[in-house]
Tab-separated table of C-alpha atoms in Angstrom:
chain	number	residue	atom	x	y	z
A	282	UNK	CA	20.115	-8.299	-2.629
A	283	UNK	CA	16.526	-6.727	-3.321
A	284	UNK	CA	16.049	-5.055	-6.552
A	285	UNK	CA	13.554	-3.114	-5.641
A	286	UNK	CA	13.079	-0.653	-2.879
A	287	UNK	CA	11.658	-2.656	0.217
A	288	UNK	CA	9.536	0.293	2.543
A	289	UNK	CA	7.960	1.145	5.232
A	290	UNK	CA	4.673	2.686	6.017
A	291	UNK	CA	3.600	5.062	9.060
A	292	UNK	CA	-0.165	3.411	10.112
A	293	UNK	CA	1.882	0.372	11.079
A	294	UNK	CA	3.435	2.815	13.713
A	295	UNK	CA	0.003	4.315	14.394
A	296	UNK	CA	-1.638	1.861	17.314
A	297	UNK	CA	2.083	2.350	19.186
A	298	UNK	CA	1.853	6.024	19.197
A	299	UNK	CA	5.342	6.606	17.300
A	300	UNK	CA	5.090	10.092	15.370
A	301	UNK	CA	7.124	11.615	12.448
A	302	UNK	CA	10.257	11.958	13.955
A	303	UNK	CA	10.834	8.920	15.271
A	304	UNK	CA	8.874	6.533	12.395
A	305	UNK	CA	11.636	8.309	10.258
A	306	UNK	CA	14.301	7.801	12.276
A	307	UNK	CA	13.569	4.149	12.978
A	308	UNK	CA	13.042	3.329	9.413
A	309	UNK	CA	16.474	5.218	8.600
A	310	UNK	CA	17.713	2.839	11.651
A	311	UNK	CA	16.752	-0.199	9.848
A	312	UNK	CA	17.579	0.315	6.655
A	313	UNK	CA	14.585	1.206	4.655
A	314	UNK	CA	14.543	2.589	1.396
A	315	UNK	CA	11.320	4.839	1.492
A	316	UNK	CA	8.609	5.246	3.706
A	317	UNK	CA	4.373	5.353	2.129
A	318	UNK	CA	2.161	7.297	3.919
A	319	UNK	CA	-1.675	6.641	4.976
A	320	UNK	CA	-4.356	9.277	4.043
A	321	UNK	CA	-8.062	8.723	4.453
A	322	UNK	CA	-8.636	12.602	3.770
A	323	UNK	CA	-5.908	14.993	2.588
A	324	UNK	CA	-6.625	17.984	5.169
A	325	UNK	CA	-6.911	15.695	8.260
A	326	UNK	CA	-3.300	13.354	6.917
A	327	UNK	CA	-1.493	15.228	5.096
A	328	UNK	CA	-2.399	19.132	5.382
A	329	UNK	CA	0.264	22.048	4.543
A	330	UNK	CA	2.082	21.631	7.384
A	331	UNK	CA	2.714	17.924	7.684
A	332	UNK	CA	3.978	17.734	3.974
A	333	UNK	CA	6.241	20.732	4.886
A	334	UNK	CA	7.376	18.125	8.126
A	335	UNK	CA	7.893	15.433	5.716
A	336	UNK	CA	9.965	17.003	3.552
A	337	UNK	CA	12.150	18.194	6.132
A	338	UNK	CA	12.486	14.298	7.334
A	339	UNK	CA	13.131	13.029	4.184
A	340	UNK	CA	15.809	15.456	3.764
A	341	UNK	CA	17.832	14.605	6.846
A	342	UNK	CA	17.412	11.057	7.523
A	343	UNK	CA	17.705	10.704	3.511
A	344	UNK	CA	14.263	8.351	3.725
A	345	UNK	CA	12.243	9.783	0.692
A	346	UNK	CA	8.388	9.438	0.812
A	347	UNK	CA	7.804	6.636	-2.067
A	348	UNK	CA	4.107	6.180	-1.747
A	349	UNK	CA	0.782	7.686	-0.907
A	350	UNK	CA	-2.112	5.824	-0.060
A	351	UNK	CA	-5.755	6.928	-0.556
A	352	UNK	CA	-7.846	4.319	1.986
A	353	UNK	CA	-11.151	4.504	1.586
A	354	UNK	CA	-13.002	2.264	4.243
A	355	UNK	CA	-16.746	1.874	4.659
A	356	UNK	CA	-16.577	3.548	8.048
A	357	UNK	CA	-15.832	6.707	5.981
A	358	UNK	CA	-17.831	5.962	2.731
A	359	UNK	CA	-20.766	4.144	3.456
A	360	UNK	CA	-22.745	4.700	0.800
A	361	UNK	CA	-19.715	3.295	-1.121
A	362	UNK	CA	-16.599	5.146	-2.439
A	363	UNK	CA	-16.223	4.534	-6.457
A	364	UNK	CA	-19.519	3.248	-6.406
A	365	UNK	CA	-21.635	5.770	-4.451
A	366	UNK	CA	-18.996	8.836	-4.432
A	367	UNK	CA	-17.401	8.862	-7.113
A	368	UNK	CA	-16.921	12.833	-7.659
A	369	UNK	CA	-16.334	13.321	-3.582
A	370	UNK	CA	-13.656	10.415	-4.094
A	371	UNK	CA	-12.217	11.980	-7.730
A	372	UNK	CA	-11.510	15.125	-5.955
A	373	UNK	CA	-9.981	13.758	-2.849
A	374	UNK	CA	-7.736	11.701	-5.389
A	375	UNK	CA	-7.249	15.018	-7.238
A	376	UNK	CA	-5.747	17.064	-4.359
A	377	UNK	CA	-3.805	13.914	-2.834
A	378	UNK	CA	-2.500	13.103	-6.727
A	379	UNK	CA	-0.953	16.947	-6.188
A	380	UNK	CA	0.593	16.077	-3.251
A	381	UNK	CA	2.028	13.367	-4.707
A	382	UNK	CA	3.489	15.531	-7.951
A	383	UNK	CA	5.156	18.102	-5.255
A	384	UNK	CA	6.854	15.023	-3.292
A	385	UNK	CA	8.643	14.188	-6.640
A	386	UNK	CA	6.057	11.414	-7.196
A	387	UNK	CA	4.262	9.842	-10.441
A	388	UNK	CA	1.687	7.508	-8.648
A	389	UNK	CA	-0.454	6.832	-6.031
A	390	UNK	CA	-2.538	3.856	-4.302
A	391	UNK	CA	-5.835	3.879	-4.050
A	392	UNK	CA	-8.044	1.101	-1.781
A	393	UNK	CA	-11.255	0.817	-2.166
A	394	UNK	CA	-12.650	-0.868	1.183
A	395	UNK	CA	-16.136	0.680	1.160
A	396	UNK	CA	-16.983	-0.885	-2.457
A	397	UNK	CA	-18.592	-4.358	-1.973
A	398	UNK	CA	-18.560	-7.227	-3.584
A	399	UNK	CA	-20.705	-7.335	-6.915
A	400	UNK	CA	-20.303	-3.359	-7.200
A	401	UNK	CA	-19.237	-1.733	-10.694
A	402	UNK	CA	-16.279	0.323	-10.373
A	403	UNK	CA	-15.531	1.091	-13.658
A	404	UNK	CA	-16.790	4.407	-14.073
A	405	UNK	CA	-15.659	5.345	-10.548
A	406	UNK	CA	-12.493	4.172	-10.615
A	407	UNK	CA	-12.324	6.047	-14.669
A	408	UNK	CA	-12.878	9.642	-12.914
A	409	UNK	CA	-10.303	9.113	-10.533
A	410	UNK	CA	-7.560	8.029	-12.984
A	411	UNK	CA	-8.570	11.378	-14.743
A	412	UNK	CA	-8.827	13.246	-11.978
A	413	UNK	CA	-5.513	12.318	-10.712
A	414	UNK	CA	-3.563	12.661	-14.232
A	415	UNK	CA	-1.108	12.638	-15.181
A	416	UNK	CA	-0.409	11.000	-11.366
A	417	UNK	CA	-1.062	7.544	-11.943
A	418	UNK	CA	-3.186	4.908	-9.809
A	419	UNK	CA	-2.680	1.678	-8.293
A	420	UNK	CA	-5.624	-0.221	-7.026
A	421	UNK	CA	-5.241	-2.056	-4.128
A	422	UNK	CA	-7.486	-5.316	-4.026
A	423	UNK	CA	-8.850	-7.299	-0.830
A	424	UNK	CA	-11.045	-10.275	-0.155
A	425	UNK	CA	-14.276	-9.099	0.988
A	426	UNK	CA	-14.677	-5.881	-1.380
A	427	UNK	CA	-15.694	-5.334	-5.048
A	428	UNK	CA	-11.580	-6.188	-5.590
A	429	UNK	CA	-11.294	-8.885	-4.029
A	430	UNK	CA	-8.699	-11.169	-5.889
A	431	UNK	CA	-5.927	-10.977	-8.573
A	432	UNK	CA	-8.954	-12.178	-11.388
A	433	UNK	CA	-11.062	-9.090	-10.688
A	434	UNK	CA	-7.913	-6.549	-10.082
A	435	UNK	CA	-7.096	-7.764	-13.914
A	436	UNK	CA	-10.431	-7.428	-15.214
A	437	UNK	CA	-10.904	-3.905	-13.657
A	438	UNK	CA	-7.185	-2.795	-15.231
A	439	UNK	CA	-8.764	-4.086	-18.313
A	440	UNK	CA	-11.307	-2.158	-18.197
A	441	UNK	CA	-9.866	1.094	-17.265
A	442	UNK	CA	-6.466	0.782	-18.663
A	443	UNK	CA	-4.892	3.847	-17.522
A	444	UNK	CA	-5.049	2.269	-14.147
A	445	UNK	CA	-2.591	-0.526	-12.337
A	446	UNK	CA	-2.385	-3.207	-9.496
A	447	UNK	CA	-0.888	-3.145	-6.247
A	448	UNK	CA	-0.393	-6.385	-4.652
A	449	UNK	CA	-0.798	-6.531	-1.112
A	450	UNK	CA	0.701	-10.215	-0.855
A	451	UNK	CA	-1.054	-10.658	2.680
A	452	UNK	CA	-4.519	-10.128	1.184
A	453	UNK	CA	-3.195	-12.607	-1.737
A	454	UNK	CA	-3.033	-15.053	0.958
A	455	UNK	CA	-5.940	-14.848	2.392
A	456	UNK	CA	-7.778	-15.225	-0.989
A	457	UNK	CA	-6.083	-18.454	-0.795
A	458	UNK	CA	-4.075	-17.353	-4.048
A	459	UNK	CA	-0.217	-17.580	-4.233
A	460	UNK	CA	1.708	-14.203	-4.448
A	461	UNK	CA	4.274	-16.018	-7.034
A	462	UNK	CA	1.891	-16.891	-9.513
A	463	UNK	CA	0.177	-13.270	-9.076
A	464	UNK	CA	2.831	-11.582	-10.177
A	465	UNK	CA	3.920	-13.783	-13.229
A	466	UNK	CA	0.037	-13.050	-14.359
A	467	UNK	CA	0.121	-9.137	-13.426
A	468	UNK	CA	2.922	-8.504	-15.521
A	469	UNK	CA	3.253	-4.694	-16.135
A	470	UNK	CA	0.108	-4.368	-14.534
A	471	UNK	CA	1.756	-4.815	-11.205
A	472	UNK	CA	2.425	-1.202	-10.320
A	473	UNK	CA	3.479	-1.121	-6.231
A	474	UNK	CA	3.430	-3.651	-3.504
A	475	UNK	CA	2.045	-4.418	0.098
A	476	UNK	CA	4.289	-7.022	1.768
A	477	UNK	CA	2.334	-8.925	4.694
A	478	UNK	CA	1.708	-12.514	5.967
A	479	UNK	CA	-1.503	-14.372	6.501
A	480	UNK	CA	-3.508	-17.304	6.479
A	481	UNK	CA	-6.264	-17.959	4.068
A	482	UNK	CA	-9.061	-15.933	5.132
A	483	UNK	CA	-7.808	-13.728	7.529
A	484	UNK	CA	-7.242	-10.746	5.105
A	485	UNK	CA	-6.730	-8.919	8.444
A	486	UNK	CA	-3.802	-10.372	10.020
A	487	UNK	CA	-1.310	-8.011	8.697
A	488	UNK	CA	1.523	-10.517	9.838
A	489	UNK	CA	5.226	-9.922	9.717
A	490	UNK	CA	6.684	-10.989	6.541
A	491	UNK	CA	7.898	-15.372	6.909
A	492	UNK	CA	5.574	-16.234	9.746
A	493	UNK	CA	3.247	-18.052	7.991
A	494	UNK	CA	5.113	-18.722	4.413
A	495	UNK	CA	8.341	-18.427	3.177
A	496	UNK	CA	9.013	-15.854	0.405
A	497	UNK	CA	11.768	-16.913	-1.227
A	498	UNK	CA	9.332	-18.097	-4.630
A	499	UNK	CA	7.872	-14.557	-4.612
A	500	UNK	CA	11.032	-12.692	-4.569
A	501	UNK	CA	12.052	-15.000	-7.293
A	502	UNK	CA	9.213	-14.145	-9.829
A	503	UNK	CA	9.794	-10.882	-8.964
A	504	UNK	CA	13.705	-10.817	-10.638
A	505	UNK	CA	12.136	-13.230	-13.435
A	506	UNK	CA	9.516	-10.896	-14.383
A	507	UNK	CA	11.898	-7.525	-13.447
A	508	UNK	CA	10.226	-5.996	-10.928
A	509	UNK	CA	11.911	-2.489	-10.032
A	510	UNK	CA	9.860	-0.142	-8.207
A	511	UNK	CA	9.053	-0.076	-4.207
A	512	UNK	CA	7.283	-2.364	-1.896
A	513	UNK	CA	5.596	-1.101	2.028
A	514	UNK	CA	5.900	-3.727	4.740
A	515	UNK	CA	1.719	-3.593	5.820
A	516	UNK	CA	1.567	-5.314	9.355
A	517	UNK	CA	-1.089	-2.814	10.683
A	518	UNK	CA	-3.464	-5.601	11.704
A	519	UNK	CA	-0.076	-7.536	13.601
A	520	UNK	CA	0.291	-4.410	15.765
A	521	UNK	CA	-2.893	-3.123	16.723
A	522	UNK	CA	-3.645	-6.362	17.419
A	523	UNK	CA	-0.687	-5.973	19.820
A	524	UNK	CA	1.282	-9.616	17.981
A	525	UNK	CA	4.084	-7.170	17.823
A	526	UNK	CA	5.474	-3.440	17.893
A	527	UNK	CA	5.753	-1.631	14.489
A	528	UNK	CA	9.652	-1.294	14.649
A	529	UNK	CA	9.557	-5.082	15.695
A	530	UNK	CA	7.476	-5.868	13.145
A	531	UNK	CA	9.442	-4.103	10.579
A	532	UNK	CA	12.257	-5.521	11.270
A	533	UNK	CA	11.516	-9.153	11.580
A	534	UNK	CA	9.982	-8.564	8.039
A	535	UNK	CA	12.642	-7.524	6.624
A	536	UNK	CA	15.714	-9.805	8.049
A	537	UNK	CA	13.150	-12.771	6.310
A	538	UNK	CA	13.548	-10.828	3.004
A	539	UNK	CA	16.811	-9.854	2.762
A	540	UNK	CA	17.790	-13.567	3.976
A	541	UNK	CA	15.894	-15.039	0.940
């Protein structure tokens, strides 16, 4: 039995069309403790009305919203996001980080795609920790940005310490890094999960959980080191890319962990 509550998130519905009613009531269907929501800007994701919707959801399929995540891919920043927009990003983490606090939640993800390799994020990532108090952040890392593997999500924690780690365990993977290990050396600094499958360098694949690697190992260092708060099945790059539907997806992933 998981000890933690396993998730699901609504972009891997996205490329199959399936809105708010029925991403709820599939993931009620299934079994799923929580669902995380993608924003890339709070008016155009997640404006009055939709949070109103959500609520609503949560409430009758009893599915509470257990994430947000702030995405913040080059498309949208290109001039880079904690890097080159610091204040536009610290106020978009603000108002989401708000969001978050009327949703009956204490922390939020943030990804920092448009950041490349080699950029400082220190100070960036420093104004959106304040910004966001007393909300706190998670910072998704990815091979191919200025977070790219579990060394430089540790030395940017470090550095602003207010801040955590979530561990997408695809993009772990594809660093050629194994989620196990990661988690034994994020300790307490391992504040929320991504669950996805891929091979080494394809950060992209997005695939259901157990078709590449089994994930037995990873669930056990996550009862060793007590792991206890939620994890979101990301297989967005598995469905757009049409390898499977999001409910089929979903549920594949989560018959390999509940098996383990």
């Amino acid at each position: 039995m998981l000890r933690w509550r396993l998730c699901d998130a609504d972009w891997n519905h996205w490329p199959d069309g399936l809105g708010d009613e029925g991403f709820w009531a599939a993931c009620a269907a299934e079994g799923f403790a929580g669902v995380e929501l993608g924003v890339y800007r709070l008016e155009e994701q997640l404006p009055p009305a939709r949070v109103d919707a959500v609520r609503r959801l949560a409430e009758q399929y009893d599915v509470p919203v257990a994430m947000l995540l702030l995405s913040l891919p080059a498309q949208r920043w290109p001039r880079g996001a904690l890097c080159g927009a610091a204040d536009e990003v610290a106020a978009e983490a603000a108002a989401l980080a708000t969001v978050a606090a009327q949703l009956g939640l204490d922390m939020i993800g943030v990804w920092p795609g448009a950041d490349r390799p080699g950029a400082d994020l220190v100070d960036g990532l420093a104004r959106i920790v304040e910004a966001a108090a007393p909300v706190r952040v998670a910072v998704e890392y990815k091979p191919g940005t200025a977070v790219g593997t579990c060394d430089e999500a540790l030395i940017l924690a470090a550095a602003v310490p207010a801040s955590g780690v979530l561990l997408d365990t695809g993009h772990a993977f594809a660093a050629g890094e194994d989620p196990a290990e990661v988690v034994r050396r994020l300790g307490d600094r391992l504040w929320h999960l991504h669950l996805g499958d891929a091979d080494e360098g394809n950060a992209d694949d997005d695939l259901p959980v157990g078709r590449r690697h089994d994930f037995g190992a990873f669930l056990s260092a996550l009862a060793d080191t007590g792991y206890a708060g939620a994890a979101t099945l990301d297989l967005y790059g598995a469905v757009v890319s049409k390898v499977s539907t999001g409910v089929a997806a979903a549920r594949e992933s989560r018959a390999h962990l509940v098996s383990r």
